[in-house]
Coordinates of C-alpha atoms and ligand atoms in Angstrom, one line a residue:
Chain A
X1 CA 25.6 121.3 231.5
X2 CA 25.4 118.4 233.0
X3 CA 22.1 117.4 232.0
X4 CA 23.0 117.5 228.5
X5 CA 25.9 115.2 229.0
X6 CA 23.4 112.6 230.7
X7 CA 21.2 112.9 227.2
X8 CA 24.6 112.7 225.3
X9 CA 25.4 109.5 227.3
X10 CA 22.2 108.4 226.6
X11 CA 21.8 108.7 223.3
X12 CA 25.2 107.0 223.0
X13 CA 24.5 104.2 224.9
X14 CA 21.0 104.3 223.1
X15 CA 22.7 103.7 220.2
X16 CA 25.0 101.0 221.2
X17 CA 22.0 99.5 222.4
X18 CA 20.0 99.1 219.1
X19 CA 23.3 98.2 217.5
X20 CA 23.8 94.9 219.9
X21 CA 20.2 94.4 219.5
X22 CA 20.5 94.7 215.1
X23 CA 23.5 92.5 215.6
X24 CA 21.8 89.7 217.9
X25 CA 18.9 90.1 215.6
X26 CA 20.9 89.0 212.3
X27 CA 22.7 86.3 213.8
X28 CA 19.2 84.8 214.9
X29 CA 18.2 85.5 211.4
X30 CA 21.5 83.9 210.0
X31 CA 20.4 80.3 209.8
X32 CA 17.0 81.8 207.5
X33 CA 19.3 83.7 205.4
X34 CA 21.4 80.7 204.4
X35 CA 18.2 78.7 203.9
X36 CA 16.9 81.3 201.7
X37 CA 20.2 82.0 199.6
X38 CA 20.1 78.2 199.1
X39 CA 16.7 78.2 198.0
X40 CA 17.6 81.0 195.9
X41 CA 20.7 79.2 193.8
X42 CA 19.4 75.6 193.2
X43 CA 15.9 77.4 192.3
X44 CA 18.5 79.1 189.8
X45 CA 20.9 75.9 188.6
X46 CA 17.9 74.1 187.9
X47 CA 15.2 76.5 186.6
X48 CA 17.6 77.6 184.0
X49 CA 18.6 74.7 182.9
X50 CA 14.7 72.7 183.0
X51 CA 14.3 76.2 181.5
X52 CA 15.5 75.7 178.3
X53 CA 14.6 71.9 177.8
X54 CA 10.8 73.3 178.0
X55 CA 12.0 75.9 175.9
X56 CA 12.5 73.1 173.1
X57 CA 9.6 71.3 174.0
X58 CA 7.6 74.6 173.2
X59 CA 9.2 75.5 169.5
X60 CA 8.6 71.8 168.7
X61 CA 8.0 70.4 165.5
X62 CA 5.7 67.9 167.1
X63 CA 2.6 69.2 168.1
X64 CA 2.0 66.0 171.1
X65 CA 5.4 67.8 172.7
X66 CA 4.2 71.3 171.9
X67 CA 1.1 71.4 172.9
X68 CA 1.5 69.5 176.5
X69 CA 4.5 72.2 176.9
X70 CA 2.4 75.7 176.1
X71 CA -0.2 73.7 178.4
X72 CA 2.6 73.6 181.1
X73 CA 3.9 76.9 180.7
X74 CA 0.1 78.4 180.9
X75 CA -0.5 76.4 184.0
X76 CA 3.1 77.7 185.7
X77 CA 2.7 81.3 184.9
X78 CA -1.2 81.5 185.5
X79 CA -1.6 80.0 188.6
X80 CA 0.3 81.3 192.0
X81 CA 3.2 79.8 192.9
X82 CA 1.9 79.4 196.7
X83 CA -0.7 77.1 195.5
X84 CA 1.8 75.2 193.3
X85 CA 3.9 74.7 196.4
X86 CA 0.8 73.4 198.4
X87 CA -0.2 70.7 195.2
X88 CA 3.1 69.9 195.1
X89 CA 3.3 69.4 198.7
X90 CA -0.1 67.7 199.6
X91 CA -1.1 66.0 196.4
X92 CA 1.1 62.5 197.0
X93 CA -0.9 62.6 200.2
X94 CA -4.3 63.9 198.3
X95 CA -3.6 61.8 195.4
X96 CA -1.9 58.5 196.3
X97 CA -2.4 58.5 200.0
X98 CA 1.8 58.8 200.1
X99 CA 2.6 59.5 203.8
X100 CA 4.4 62.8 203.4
X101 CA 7.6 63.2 205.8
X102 CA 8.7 67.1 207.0
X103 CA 12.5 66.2 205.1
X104 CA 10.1 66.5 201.6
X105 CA 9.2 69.7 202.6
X106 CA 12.5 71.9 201.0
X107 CA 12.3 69.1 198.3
X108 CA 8.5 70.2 197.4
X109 CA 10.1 74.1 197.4
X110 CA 12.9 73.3 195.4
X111 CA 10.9 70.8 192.8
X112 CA 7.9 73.8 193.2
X113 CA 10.1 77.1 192.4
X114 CA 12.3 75.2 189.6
X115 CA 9.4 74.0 187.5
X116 CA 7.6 77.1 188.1
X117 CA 10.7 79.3 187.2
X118 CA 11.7 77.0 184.4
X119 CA 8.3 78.0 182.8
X120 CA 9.5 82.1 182.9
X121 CA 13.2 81.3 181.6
X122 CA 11.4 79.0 178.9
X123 CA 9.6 82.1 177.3
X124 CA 12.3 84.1 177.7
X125 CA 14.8 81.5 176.0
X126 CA 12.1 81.2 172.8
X127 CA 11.5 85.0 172.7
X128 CA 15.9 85.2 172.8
X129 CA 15.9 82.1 170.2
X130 CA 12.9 83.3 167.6
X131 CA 14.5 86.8 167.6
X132 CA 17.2 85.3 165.7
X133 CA 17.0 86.5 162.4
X134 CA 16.7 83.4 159.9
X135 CA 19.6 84.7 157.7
X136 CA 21.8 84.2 160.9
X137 CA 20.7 80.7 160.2
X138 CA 21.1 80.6 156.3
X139 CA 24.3 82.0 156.2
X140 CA 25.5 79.2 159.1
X141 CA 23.9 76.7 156.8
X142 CA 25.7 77.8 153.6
X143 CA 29.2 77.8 155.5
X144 CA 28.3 74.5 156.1
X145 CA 27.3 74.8 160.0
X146 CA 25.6 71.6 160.9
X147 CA 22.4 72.3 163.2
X148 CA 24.4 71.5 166.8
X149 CA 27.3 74.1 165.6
X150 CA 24.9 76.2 164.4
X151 CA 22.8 76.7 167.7
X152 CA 26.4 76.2 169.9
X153 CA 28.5 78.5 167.8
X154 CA 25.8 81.6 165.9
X155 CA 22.6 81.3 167.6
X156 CA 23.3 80.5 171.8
X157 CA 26.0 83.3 172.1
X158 CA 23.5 86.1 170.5
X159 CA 20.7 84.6 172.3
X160 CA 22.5 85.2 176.0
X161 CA 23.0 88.6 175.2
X162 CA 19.6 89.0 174.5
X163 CA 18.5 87.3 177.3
X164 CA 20.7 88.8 180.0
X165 CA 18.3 92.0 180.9
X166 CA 14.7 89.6 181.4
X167 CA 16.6 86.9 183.3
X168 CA 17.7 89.9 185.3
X169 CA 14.4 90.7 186.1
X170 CA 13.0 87.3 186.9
X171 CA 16.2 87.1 189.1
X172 CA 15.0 89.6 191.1
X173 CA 11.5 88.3 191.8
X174 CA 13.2 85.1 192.7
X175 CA 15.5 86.9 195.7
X176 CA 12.0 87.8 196.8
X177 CA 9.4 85.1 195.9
X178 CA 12.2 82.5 198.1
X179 CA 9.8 83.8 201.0
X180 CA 7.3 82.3 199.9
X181 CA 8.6 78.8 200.9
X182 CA 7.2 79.9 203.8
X183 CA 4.0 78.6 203.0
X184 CA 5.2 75.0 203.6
X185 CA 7.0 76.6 206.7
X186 CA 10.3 75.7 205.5
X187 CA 12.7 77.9 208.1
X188 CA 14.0 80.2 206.0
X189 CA 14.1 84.1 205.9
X190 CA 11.0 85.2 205.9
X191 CA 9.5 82.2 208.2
X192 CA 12.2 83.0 210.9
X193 CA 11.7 86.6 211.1
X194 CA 8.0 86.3 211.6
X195 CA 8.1 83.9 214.6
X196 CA 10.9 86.4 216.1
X197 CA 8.5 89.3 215.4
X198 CA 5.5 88.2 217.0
X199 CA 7.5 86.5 219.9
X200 CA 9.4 89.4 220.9
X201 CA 6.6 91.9 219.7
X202 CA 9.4 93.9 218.3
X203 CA 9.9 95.5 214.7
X204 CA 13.6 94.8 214.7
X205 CA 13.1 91.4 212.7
X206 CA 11.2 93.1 209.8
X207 CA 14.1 95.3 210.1
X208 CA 16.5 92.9 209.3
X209 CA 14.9 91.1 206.7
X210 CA 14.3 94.0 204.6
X211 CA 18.3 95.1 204.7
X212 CA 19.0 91.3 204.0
X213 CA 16.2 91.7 200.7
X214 CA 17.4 94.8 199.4
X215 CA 21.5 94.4 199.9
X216 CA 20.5 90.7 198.0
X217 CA 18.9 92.2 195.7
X218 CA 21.3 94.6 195.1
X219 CA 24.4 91.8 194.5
X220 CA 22.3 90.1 191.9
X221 CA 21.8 93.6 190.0
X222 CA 25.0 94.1 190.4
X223 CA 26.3 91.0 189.4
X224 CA 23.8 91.4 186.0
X225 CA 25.2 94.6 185.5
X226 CA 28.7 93.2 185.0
X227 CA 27.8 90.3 183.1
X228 CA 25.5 93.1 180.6
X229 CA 28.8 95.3 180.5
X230 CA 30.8 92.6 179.6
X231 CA 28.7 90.9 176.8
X232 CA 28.6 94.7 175.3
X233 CA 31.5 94.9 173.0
X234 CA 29.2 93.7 170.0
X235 CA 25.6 94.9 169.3
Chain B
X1 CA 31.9 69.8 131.8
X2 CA 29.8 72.2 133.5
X3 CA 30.6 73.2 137.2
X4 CA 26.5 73.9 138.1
X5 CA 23.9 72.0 136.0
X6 CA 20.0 73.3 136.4
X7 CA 17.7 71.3 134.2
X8 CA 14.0 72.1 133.9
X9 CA 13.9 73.9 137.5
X10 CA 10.2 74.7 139.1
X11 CA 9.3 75.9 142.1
X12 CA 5.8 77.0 143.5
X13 CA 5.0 79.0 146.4
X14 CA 1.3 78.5 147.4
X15 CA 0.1 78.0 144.1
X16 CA 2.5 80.8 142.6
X17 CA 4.7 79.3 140.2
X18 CA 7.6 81.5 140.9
X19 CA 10.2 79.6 138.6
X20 CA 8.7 77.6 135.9
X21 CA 11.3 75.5 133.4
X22 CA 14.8 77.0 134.0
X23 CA 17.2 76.2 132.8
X24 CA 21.1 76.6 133.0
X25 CA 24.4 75.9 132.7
X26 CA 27.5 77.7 134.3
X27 CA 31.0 76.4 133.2
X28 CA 34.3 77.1 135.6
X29 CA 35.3 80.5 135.3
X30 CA 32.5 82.1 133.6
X31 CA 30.6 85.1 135.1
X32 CA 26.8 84.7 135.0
X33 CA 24.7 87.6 135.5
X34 CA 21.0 87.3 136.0
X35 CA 19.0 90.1 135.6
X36 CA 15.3 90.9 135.3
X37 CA 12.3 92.7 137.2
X38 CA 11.4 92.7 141.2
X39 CA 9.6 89.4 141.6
X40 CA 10.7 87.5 139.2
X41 CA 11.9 84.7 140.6
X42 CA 16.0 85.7 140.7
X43 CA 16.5 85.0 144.4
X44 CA 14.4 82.1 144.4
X45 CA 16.3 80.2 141.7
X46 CA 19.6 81.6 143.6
X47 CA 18.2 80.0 147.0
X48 CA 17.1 76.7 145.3
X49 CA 20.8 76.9 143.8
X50 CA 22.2 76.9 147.3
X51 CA 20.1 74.5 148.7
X52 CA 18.1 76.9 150.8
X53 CA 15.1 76.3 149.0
X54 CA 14.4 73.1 147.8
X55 CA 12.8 72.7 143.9
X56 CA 9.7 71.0 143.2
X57 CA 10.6 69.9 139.7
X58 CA 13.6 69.9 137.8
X59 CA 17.4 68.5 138.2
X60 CA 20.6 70.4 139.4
X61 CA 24.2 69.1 139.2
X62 CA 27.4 70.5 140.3
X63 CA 30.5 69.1 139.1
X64 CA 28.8 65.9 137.5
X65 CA 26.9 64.9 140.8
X66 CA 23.7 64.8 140.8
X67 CA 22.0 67.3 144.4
X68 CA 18.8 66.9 142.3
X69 CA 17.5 64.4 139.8
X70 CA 14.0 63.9 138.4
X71 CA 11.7 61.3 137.8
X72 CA 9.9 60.0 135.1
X73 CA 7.1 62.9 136.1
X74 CA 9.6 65.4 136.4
X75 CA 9.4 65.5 140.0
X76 CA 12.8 66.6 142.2
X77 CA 14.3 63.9 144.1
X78 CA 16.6 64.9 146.3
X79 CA 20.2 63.4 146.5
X80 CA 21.0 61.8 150.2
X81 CA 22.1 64.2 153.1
X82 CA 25.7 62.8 152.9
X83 CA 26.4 63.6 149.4
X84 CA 24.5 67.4 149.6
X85 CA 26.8 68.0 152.5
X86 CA 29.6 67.3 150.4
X87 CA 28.1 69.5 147.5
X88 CA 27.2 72.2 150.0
X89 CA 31.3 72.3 149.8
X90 CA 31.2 73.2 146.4
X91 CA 29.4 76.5 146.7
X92 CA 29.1 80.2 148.6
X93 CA 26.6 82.6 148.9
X94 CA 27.4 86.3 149.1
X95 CA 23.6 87.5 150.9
X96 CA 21.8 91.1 149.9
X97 CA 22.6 91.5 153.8
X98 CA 25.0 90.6 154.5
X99 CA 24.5 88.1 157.2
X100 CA 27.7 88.3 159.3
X101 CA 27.9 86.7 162.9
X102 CA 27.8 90.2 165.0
X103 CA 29.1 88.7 167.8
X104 CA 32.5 87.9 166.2
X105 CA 35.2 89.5 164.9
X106 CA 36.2 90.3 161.6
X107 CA 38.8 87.6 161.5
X108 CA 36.7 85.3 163.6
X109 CA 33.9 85.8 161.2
X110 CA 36.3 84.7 158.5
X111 CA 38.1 82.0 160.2
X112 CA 35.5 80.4 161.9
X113 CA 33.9 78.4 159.4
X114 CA 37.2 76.9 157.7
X115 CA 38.3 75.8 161.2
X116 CA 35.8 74.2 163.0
X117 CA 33.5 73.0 160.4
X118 CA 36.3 71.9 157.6
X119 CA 39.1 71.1 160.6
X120 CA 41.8 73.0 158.7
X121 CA 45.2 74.0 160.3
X122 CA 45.1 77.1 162.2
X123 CA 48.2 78.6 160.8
X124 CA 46.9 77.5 157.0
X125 CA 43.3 79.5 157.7
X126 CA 45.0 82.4 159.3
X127 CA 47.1 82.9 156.8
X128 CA 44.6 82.7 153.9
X129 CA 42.0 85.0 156.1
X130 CA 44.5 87.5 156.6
X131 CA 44.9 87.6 152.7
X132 CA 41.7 87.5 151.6
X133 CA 41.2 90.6 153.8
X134 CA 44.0 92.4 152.6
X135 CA 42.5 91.7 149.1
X136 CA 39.5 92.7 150.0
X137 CA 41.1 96.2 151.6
X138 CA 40.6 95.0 155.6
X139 CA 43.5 94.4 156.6
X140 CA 43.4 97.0 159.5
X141 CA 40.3 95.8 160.8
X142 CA 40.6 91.6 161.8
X143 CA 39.9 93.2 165.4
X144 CA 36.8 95.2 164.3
X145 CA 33.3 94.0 165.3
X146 CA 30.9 94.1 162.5
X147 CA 28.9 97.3 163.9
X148 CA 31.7 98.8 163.7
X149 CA 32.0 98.5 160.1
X150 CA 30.3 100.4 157.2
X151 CA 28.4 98.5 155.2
X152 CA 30.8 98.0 152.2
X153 CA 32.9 96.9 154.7
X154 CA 30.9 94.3 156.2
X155 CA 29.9 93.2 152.3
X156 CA 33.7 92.9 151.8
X157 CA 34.0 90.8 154.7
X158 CA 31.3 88.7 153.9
X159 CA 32.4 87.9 150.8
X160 CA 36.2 87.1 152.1
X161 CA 34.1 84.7 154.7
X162 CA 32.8 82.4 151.9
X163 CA 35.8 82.8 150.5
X164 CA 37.8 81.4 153.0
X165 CA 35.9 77.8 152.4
X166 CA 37.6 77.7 148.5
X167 CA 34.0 77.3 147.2
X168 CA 34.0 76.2 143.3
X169 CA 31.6 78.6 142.7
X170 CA 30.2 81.6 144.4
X171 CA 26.8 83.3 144.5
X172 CA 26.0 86.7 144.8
X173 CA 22.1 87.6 145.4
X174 CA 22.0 91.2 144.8
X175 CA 25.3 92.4 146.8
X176 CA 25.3 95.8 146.2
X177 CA 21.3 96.9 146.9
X178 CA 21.5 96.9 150.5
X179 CA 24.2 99.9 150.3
X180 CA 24.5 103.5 149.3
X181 CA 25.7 104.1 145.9
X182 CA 28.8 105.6 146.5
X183 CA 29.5 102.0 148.6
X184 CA 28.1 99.6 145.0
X185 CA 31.6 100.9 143.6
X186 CA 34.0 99.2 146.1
X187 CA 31.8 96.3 145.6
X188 CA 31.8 95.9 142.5
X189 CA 35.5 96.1 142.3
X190 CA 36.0 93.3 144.4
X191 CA 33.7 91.2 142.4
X192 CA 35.5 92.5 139.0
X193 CA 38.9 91.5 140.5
X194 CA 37.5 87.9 141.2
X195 CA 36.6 87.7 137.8
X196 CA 39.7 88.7 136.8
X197 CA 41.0 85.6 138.6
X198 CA 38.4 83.7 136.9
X199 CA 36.2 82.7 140.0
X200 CA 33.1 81.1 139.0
X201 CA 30.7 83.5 140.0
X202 CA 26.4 83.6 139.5
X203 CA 25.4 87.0 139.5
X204 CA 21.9 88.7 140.7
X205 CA 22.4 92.3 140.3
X206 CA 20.3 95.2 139.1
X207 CA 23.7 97.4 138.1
X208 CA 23.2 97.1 134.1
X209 CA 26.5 98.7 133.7
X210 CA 28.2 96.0 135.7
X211 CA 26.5 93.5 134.3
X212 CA 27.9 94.3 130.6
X213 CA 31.5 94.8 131.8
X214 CA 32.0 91.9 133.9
X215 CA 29.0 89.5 133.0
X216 CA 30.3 86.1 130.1
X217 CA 26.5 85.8 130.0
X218 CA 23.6 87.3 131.0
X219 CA 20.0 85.8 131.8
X220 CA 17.3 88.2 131.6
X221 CA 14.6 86.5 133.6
X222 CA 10.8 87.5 134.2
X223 CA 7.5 85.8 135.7
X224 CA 10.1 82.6 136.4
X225 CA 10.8 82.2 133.0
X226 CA 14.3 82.9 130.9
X227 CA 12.9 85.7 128.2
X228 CA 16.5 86.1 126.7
X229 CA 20.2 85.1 127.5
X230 CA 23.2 85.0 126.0
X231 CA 26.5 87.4 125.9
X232 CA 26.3 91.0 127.1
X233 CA 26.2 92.1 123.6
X234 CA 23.8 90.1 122.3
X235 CA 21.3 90.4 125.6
X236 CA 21.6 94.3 125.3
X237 CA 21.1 94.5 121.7
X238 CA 18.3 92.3 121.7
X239 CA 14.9 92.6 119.6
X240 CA 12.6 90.9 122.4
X241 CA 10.3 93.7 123.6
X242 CA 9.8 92.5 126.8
X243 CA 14.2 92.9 127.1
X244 CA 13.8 96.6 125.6
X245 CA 11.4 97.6 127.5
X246 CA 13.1 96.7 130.5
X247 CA 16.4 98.8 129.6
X248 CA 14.7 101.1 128.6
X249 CA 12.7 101.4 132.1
X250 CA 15.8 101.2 133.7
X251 CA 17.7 104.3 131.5
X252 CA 14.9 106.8 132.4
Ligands
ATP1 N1 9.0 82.0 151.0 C1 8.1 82.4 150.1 N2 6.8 82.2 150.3 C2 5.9 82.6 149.4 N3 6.2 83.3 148.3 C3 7.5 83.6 148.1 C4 8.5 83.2 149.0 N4 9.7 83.7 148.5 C5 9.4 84.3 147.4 N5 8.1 84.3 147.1 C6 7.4 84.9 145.9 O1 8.1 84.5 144.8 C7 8.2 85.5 143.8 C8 9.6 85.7 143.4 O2 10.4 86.2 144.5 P1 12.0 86.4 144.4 O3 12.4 86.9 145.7 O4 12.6 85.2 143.8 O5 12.1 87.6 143.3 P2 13.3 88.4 142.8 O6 13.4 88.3 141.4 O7 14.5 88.0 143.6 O8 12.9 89.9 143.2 P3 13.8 91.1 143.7 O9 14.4 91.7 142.5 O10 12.8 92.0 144.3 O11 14.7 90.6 144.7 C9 7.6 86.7 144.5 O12 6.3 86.9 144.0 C10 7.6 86.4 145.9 O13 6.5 87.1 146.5
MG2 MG1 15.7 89.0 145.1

C-alpha cells in the first residue's frame, strides 16, 4: 500500500518534473522561435511580391528580359538553397574583398530565402496566369477592358484562386527550410536548439522544436484552408 | 450610310488564305446572317470585325470612320489606338462560349463593364442591367454565379453583358452550337426579339431555319470567299451548286 503511493508520488512529481523542464525548455527556445517566425514572414512579404515581378520578366515579350529571368529561375530552383545562402554570404568577401560584418548575416538570409522563394512563387504565378483561357482575355477586350483592368479586374482574381493550393505547399517548406539560416548561424530555431542539445546532452530541445514545426505548420494550413474555403463560392 | 463597312478583306494564316476579297456592308437595323461550311473563314472575318484579329488587306468602316484603310497596294493600315478605342465602343461580340467572368455574379458580370470601363452612374447601369435581365428571363438570378447556370443561361447573360455597353451593332459567332438543342430555342428567341427591336446584329449560325426567319440577308461563304448572298429567299432558292449542295447536305 504504501509502496504504491510512493510510485504514485513519483510518477506525479515525475511528471511535474518534465513539465517544468518542457516549459524552461521553450522559454530558452523563445528568442529562436521569434527569429524564425520573422524569417518566415519577410521571406513571405517579399518573395511574393519579387515573386511576381520575375513572374513578368519570364512571360516577356523581350527575349533579353526572358531569357536572363528562366536563367534566374533555373539557377534558384536547381541549386540548394544552403549554398545560395553561403554565395550570398561570402561572395562580397570572395568577390570584392567587402569586409563582411555579423549584422549582414540575417540580411544575407532574408535577401537569400526571398530571391530563392520568389523563383517558386514566379512559376507558380505564370502556371496561375497562362491557365487563363484567352477568351477570358477576348471577351475583356471586346467590353473594352484596357490591359491594366483587364489583368486587375478578370485575370488576377481567377489567378489567386488558382494559386492558393501550390502557394500552400511552398508555404509549408518555407516553415521548415527557415532552419536552414542556420547555416550562416543566424540564432534562430533550429540553431538554438542544437547548442541546447549538445550542451545539456538532453533530447528535450529536439523535443520542442518539433512541437514548435508541426503546431506552425499547422496555423499556416489552417490559415490556407480558410482563405481556399473562402475563395470557393465560384469555380 | 452603312453602320459596318468591309471592303476587300484578306487575311492569311501561315500561308492559308482564310478570307480572300470580302466584302460587306451592314446598314442599322438589318440582320445579317452568314452561313457556309466548317472552315470557311466565318469566325475569322467575325474576329477581324471585332478587332480581335487584325486583316492583312482590305478596309473596314463603322459609322463613316475609317478602323481600317488601304493603301495604294491594298495593304491594311490600321487607324490609331485612340480612335479604335472609340470604335471598339461601337460594337459587341456574343462568343460560341460564352466567355463570362466566373468569378462574378450575374449582375456583376453585367454591370461591370458599363461602370468601370465607361464611368456610368451606378443607379443608371443598375437599372438598365436589371432590365436587360428580365428581358432576357434572369431576373431571379443577379445573385447566381455563372456555374451555377445552365448554359442557355449563361448565353442569355452574355448577351445582356454586351448589351449593357449600348453597342451599335452586335456580333454573334455561332451562339447556339455550344448548347444542347432543346437550349438553341431560348436562344434564338432572344436574338428574334432583338431583331424585333431592330438591333443591328451580324449573324454566324449554322440553324438554316433561323437563318430564313430572322436573317434581312444572308451570306453564304466558303474557302474565304462570298459564293452567294442576298435575301433569305433569294439565297435559299438559289441555282449556284456549290449553295444547293450545301442545303441539301444540311437537310439529310
Ligand atoms: N489563329 C489561327 N492560326 C492559324 N490558322 C487559323 C487560325 N484561326 C483560324 N485558322 C484557320 O482558318 C480557317 C478558317 O477558320 P474559321 O474559324 O474562320 O472557320 P469557320 O468558318 O468559323 O469554321 P466553323 O464553322 O468550324 O467555326 C481554318 O482553316 C482554320 O484552321
Ligand atoms: Mg467558327
Amino acid at each position: 500500500m504504501v509502496e504504491i503511493r510512493f510510485e504514485i508520488v513519483e510518477l506525479i512529481n515525475g511528471i511535474k518534473d518534465f513539465g517544468l523542464y518542457f516549459v524552461h525548455m521553450c522559454s530558452r527556445l523563445a528568442e529562436g522561435m521569434v527569429v524564425s517566425v520573422q524569417i518566415f514572414f519577410c521571406t513571405l512579404f517579399f518573395s511574393l511580391l519579387l515573386g511576381l515581378v520575375v513572374a513578368f520578366g519570364r512571360m516577356s515579350k523581350h527575349f533579353i528580359v526572358r531569357f536572363p529571368t528562366k536563367v534566374f529561375i533555373s539557377i534558384m530552383r536547381g541549386t540548394p538553397l544552403m549554398l545560395q545562402l553561403l554565395v550570398i554570404y561570402f561572395g562580397p568577401w570572395f568577390m570584392f574583398g567587402m569586409k563582411i560584418s555579423s549584422g549582414y548575416k540575417m540580411t544575407a538570409v532574408l535577401i537569400g530565402f526571398a530571391i530563392n522563394y520568389a523563383a517558386y512563387f514566379a512559376e507558380i504565378y505564370r502556371a496561375g496566369i497562362e491557365a487563363i483561357p484567352v477568351g477570358q482575355y477576348e471577351a475583356a477586350k471586346l467590353l473594352g477592358y484596357n490591359k491594366a483592368q483587364t489583368f486587375i479586374y478578370i485575370v488576377m482574381p481567377q489567378v489567386i484562386k488558382r494559386i492558393v493550393p501550390p502557394v500552400a505547399n511552398e508555404t509549408i517548406t518555407l516553415v521548415k527550410d527557415t532552419s536552414l539560416a542556420y547555416t550562416l548561424s543566424v540564432i534562430e530555431m533550429f540553431t538554438l536548439t542544437k547548442q541546447i542539445a549538445a550542451a545539456e546532452t538532453s533530447m528535450m530541445p529536439f523535443v520542442v522544436a518539433g512541437i514548435f514545426y508541426y503546431i506552425f505548420n499547422l496555423v499556416v494550413a489552417v490559415t490556407f484552408e480558410y482563405i481556399e474555403k473562402k475563395l470557393g463560392y465560384y469555380r | 450610310m452603312y453602320l459596318l463597312e468591309m471592303n476587300h478583306v484578306r487575311k492569311t494564316f501561315e500561308d492559308v488564305e482564310v478570307l480572300k476579297d470580302i466584302s460587306l456592308k451592314v446598314k442599322e437595323g438589318e440582320v445579317v446572317a452568314i452561313i457556309g461550311p466548317s472552315g470557311s473563314g466565318k469566325s475569322t472575318l467575325l474576329r477581324c470585325a471585332t478587332l480581335l484579329e487584325t486583316m492583312d488587306g482590305g478596309e473596314m468602316i463603322y459609322c463613316g470612320e475609317h478602323a481600317v484603310h488601304s493603301d495604294k497596294d491594298g495593304n491594311a493600315i490600321y487607324a490609331k489606338p485612340d480612335v479604335l478605342k472609340k470604335i471598339q465602343t461601337y460594337f459587341g461580340l456574343v462568343f460560341q462560349n460564352f466567355n463570362l467572368f466566373p468569378h462574378f455574379s450575374v449582375m456583376k458580370n453585367v454591370c461591370h463593364a458599363p461602370l468601370k470601363v465607361q464611368k456610368r452612374d451606378k443607379a443608371e447601369v443598375e437599372q438598365k442591367a436589371r432590365e436587360l435581365l428580365h428581358k432576357m428571363g434572369l431576373e431571379e438570378k443577379e445573385k447566381q454565379y455563372p456555374f451555377q447556370l445552365s448554359g442557355g443561361q449563361q448565353q442569355r447573360v452574355s448577351i445582356a453583358r454586351a448589351l449593357a455597353l449600348n453597342p451599335k451593332i452586335l456580333f454573334f459567332d455561332e451562339p447556339t452550337s455550344a448548347l444542347d438543342p432543346e437550349l438553341t430555342g431560348e436562344i434564338l428567341k432572344v436574338i428574334k426579339d432583338l431583331a424585333a427591336e431592330h438591333m443591328t446584329m451580324v449573324i454566324v449560325t449554322h440553324e438554316m431555319n433561323f437563318a430564313r426567319n430572322v436573317a434581312d440577308h444572308i451570306i453564304f461563304m466558303e474557302h474565304g470567299v462570298i459564293v452567294e448572298e442576298g435575301s433569305p429567299e433569294e439565297v435559299f432558292h438559289s441555282n449556284n451548286p456549290r449553295m444547293q449542295e450545301f442545303l441539301g447536305k444540311l437537310e439529310k
